[in-house]
Short mmCIF file of C-alpha atoms and ligand atoms in Angstrom, two decimals:
data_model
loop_
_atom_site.label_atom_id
_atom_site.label_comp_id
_atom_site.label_asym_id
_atom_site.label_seq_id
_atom_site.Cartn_x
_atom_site.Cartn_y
_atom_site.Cartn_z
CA UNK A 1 0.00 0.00 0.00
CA UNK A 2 1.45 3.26 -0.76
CA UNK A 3 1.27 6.23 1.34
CA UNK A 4 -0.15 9.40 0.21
CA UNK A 5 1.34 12.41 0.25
CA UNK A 6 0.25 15.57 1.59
CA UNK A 7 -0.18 18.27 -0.25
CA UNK A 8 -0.85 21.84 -0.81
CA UNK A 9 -2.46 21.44 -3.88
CA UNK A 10 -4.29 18.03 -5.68
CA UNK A 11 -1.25 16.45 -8.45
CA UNK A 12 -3.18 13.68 -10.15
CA UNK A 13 -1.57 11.45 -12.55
CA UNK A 14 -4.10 12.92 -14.94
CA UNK A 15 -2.48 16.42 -14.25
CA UNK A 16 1.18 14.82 -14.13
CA UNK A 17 0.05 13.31 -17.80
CA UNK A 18 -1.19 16.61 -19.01
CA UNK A 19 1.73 18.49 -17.87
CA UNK A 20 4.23 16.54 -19.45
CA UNK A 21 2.88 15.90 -23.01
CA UNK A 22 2.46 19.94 -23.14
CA UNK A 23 6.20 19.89 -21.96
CA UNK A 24 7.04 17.15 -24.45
CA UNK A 25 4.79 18.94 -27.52
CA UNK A 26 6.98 22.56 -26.83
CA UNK A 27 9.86 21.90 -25.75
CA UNK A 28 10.90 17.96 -26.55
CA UNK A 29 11.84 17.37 -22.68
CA UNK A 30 10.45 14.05 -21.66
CA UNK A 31 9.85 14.16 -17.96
CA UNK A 32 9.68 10.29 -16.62
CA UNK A 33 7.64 9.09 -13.85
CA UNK A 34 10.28 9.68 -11.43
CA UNK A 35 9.82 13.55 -12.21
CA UNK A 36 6.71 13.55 -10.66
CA UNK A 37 7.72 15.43 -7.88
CA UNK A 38 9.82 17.60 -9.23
CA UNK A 39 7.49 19.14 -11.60
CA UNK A 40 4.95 19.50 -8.41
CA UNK A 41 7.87 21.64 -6.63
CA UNK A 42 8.48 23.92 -9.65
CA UNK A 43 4.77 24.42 -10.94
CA UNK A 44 3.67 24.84 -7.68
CA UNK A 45 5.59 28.16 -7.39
CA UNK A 46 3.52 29.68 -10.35
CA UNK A 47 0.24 28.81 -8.84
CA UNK A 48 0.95 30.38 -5.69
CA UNK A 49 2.49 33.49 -7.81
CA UNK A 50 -1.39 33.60 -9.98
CA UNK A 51 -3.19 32.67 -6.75
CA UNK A 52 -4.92 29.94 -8.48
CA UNK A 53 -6.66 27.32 -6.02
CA UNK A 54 -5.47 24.13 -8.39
CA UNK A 55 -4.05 22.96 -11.07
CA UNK A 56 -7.00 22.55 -13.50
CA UNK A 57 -7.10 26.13 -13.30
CA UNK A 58 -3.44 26.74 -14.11
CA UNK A 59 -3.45 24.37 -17.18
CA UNK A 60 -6.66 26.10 -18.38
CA UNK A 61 -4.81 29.59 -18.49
CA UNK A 62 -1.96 27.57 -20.36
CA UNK A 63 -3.84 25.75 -23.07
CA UNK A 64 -5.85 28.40 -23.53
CA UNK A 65 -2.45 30.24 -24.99
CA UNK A 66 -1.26 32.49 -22.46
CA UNK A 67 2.58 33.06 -24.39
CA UNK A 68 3.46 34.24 -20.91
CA UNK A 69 2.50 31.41 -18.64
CA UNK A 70 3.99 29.09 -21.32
CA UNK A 71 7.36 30.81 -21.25
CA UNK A 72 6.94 30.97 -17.13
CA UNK A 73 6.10 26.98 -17.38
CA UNK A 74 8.56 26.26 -19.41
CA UNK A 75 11.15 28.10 -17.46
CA UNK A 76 10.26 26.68 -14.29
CA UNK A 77 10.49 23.01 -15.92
CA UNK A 78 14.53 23.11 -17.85
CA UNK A 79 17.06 21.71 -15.91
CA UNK A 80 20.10 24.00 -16.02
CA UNK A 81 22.92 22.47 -14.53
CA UNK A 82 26.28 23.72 -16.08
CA UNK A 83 29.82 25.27 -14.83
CA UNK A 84 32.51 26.75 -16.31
CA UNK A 85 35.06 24.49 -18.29
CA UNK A 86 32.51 21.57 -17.76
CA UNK A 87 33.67 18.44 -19.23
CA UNK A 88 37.07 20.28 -19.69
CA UNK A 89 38.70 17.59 -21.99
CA UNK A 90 36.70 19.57 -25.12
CA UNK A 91 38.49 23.02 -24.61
CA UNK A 92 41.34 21.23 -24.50
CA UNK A 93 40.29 19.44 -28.01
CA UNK A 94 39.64 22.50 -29.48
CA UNK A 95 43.04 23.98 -28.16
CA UNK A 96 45.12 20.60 -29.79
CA UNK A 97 43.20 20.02 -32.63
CA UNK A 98 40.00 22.05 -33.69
CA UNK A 99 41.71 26.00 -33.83
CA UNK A 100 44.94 24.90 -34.86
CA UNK A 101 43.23 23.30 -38.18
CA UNK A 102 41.04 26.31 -38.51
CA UNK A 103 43.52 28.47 -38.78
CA UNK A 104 44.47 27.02 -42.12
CA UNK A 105 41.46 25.56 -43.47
CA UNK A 106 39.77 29.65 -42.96
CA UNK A 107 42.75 31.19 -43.70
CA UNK A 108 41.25 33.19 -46.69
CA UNK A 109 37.99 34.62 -44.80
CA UNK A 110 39.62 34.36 -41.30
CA UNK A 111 36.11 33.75 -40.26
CA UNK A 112 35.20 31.37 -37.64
CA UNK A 113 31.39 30.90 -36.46
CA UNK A 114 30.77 28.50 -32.75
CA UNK A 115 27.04 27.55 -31.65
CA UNK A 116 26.09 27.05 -28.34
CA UNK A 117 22.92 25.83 -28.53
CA UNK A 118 21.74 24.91 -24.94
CA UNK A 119 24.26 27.28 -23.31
CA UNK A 120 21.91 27.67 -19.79
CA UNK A 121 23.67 30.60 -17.66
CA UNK A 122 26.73 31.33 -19.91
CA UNK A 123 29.14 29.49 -18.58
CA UNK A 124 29.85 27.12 -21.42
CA UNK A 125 29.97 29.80 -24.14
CA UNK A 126 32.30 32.13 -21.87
CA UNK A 127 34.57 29.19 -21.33
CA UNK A 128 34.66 28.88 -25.34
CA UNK A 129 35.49 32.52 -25.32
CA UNK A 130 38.37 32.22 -22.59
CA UNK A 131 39.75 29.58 -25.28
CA UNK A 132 39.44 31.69 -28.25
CA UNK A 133 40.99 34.65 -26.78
CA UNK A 134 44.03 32.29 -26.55
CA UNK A 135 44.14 31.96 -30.05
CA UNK A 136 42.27 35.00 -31.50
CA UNK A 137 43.30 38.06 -29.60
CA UNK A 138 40.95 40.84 -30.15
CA UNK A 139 43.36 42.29 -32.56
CA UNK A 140 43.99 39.40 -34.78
CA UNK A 141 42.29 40.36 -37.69
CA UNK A 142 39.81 37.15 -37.22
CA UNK A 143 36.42 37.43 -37.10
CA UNK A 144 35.27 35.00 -34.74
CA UNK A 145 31.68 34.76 -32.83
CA UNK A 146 29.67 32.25 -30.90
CA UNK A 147 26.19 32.41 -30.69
CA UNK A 148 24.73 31.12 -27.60
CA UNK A 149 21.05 30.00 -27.42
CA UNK A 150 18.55 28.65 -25.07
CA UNK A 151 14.90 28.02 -24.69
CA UNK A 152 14.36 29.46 -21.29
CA UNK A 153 14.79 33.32 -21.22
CA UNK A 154 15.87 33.47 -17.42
CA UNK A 155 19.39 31.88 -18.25
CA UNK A 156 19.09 33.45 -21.33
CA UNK A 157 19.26 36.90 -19.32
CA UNK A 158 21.59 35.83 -16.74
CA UNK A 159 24.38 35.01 -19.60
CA UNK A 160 23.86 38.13 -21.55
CA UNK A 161 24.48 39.83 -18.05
CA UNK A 162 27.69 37.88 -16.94
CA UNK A 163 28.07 38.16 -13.62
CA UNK A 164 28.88 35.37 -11.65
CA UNK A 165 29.17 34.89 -7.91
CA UNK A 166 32.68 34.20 -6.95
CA UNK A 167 32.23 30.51 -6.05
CA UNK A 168 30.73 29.68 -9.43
CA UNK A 169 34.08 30.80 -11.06
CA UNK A 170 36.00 28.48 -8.12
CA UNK A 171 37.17 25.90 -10.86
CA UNK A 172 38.49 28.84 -13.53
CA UNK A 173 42.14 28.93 -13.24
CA UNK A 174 43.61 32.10 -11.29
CA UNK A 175 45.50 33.16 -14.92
CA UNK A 176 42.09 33.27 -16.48
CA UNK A 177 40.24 35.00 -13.53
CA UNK A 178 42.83 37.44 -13.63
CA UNK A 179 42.58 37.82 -17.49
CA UNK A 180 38.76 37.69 -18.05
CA UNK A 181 37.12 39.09 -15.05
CA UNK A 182 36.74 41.67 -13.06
CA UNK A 183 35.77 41.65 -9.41
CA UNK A 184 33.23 43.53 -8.31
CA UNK A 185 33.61 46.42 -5.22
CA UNK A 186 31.76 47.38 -2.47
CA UNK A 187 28.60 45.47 -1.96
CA UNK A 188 29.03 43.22 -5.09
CA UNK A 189 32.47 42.00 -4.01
CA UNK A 190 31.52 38.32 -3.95
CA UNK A 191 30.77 39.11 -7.79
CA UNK A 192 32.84 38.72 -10.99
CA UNK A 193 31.54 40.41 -14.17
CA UNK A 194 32.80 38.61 -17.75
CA UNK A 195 35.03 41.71 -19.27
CA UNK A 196 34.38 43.09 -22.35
CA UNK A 197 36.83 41.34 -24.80
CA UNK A 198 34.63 38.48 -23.87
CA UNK A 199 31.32 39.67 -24.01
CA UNK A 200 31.73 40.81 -27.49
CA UNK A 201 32.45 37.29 -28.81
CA UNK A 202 29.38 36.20 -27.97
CA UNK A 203 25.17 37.16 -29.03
CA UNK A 204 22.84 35.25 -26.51
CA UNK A 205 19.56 34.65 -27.65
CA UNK A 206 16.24 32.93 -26.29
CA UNK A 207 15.43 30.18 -29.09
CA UNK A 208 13.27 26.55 -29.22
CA UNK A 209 15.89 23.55 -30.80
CA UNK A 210 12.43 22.51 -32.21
CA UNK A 211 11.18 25.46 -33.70
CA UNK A 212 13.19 27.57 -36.58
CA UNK A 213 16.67 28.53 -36.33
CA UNK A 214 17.00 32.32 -37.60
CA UNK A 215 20.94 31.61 -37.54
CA UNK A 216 23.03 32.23 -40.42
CA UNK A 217 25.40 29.12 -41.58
CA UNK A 218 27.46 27.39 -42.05
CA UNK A 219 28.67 27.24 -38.31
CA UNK A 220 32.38 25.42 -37.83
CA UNK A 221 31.28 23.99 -34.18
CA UNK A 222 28.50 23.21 -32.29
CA UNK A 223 28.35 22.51 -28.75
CA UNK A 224 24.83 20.98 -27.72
CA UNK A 225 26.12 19.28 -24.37
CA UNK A 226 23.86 17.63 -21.73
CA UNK A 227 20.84 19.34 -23.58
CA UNK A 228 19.70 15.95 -26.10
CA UNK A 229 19.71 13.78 -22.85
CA UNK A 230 15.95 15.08 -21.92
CA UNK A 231 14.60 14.25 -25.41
CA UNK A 232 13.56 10.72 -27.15
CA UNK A 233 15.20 9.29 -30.37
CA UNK A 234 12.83 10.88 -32.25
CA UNK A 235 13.48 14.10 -31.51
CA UNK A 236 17.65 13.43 -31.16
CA UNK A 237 17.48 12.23 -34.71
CA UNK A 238 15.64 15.13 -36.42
CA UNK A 239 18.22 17.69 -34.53
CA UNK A 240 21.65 15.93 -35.28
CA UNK A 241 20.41 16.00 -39.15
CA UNK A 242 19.59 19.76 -39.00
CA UNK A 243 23.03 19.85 -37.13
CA UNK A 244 24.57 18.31 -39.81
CA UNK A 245 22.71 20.46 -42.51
CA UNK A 246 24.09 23.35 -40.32
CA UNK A 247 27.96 22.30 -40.13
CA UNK A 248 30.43 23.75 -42.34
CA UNK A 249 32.20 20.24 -44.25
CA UNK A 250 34.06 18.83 -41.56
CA UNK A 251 32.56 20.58 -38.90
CA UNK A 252 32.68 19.80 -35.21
CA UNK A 253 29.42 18.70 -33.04
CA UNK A 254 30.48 18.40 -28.96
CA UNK A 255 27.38 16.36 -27.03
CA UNK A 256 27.51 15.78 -23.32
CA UNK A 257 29.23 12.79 -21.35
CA UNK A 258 26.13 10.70 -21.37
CA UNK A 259 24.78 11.55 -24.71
CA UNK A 260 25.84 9.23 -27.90
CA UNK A 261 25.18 9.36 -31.83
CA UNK A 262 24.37 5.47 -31.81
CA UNK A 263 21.57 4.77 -33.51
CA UNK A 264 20.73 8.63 -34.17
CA UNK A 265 22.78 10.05 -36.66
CA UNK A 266 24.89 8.34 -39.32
CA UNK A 267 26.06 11.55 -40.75
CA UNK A 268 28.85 12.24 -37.85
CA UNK A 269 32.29 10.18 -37.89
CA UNK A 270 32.91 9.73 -33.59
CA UNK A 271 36.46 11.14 -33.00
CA UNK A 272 36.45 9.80 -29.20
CA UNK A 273 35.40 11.76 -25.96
CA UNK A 274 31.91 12.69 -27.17
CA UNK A 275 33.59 14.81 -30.25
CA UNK A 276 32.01 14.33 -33.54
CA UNK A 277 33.23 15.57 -36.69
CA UNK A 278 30.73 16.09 -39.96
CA UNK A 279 30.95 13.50 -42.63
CA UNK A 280 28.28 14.41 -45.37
C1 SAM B 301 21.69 20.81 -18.39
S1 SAM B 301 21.71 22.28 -19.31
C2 SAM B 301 23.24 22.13 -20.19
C3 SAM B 301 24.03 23.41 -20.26
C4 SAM B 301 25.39 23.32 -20.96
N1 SAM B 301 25.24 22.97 -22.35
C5 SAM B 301 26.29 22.35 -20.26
O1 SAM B 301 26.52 21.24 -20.76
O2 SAM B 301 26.80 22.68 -19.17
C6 SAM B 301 20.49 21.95 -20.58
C7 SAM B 301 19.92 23.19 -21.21
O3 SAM B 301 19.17 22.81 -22.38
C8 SAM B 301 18.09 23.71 -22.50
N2 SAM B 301 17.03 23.14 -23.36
C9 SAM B 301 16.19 22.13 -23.07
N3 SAM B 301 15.32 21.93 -24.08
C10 SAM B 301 15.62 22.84 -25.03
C11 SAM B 301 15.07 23.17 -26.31
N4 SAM B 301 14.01 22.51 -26.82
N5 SAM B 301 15.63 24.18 -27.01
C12 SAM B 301 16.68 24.87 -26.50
N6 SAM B 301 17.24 24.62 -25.30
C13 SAM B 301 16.72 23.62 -24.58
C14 SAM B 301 17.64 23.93 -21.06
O4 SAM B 301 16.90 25.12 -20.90
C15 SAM B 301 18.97 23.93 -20.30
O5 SAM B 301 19.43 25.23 -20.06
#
């Protein structure tokens, strides 16, 4: 016999089931039965913050197209886990082997275009940009940009902002604190703040994996890391082939530690370490 739960507000399965094939129809996110819970936590919030006595009520305000409550429940639903240099054996992939060959192969347009799609709070697209710099001072004559985009707007905002507290930046090395951000003073001393020759690499922007992609290509690397773990095959297989579509020849794809091509994608040669390189 199981025990029954308190609480606040009634969370059928019903409910549970309507929640997630909304979440699943937007965004691609499949929440499993374990997620129960954690879907109550977060939605809860938003019912308290519209004073709305269940959650018939809220879903009604949802489905009957509210664009605001959507982007609310859809923010309070991503899971944004990321840090700075996370899974740091890529930056060090693209210091060996990915800039060093791009350097030749775009000699003639010195042009070099990086996507982070799924980039959460800007940590993964500022530790591309600590990389760069390495490579591509700001006066070397390349033009070089990453384009960082998510689907929820609140980490979309916090990256275009880049300030960090100081013990998110704990694991950045001392050379590249001192190099690439500036403390803050006074009452935001426990603050760093991205500095400029940074924040001009990179153009965050709020934007769906399943909707259209207003991006220019071709792009030379895409990081989508940790972000194609919440969706089914299905979905996984239409995005690596408009990945693909999206690469320059030869182009670089980086997916997270638990994510794999196998049975996905057949268009990506695996180079090892979750690093994929475009084939056709
Ligand atoms: C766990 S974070 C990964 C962040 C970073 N790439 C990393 O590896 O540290 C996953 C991110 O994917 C985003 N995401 C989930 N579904 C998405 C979709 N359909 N379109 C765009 N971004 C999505 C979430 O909002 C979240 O910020």
């Amino acid at each position: 016999m199981g025990i029954e739960k308190v609480r606040e507000f009634d969370f059928t399965v019903e409910v549970f089931d309507q929640v997630r094939s909304l979440v699943k129809k937007k965004t691609g996110i499949v929440l499993s039965d374990g997620k129960q819970d954690m879907v109550y936590g977060r939605l809860t919030r938003r019912l308290r913050a519209l004073n709305l006595p269940t959650f018939e009520s809220y879903l009604k305000i949802v489905e009957a197209g509210d664009a605001d409550e959507l982007v609310n429940l859809v923010n309070a639903i991503t899971t944004n886990l990321t840090s700075f240099f996370r899974e740091e054996h890529h930056f060090d992939y693209l210091k060996s082997t990915v800039f060093p060959a791009l350097m030749e192969k775009n000699a003639a347009t010195k042009k070099i275009r990086i996507w982070s799609a799924g980039c959460s709070t800007g940590e993964e697209p500022y530790s591309i940009a600590m990389t760069i710099r390495e490579f591509f001072p700001q006066d070397s004559g390349w033009d070089v940009k990453i384009i960082a985009t998510d689907l929820d707007s609140n980490v979309v905002n916090t990256g275009k902002k880049g300030v960090y507290t100081l013990s998110r930046v704990d694991g950045v090395s001392a050379e590249y604190k001192r190099r690439w951000m500036r403390r803050g003073k006074g009452d935001k001393s426990d603050f760093v703040k991205m500095k400029p020759e940074l924040q001009e690499l990179i153009t965050f922007k709020q934007l769906n994996l399943l909707e259209g992609w207003p991006l220019k290509g071709p792009v030379d690397i895409i990081f989508c890391r940790n972000v194609v773990i919440y969706f089914d095959k299905d979905t996984q297989r239409v995005l690596f082939d408009r990945y693909a579509d999206m690469l320059a020849p030869e182009g670089h794809l980086l997916i997270g530690h638990s994510e794999n091509m196998f049975n996905v994608c057949d268009r990506f040669e695996s180079l090892g370490q979750t690093i994929y390189k475009k084939k056709f």
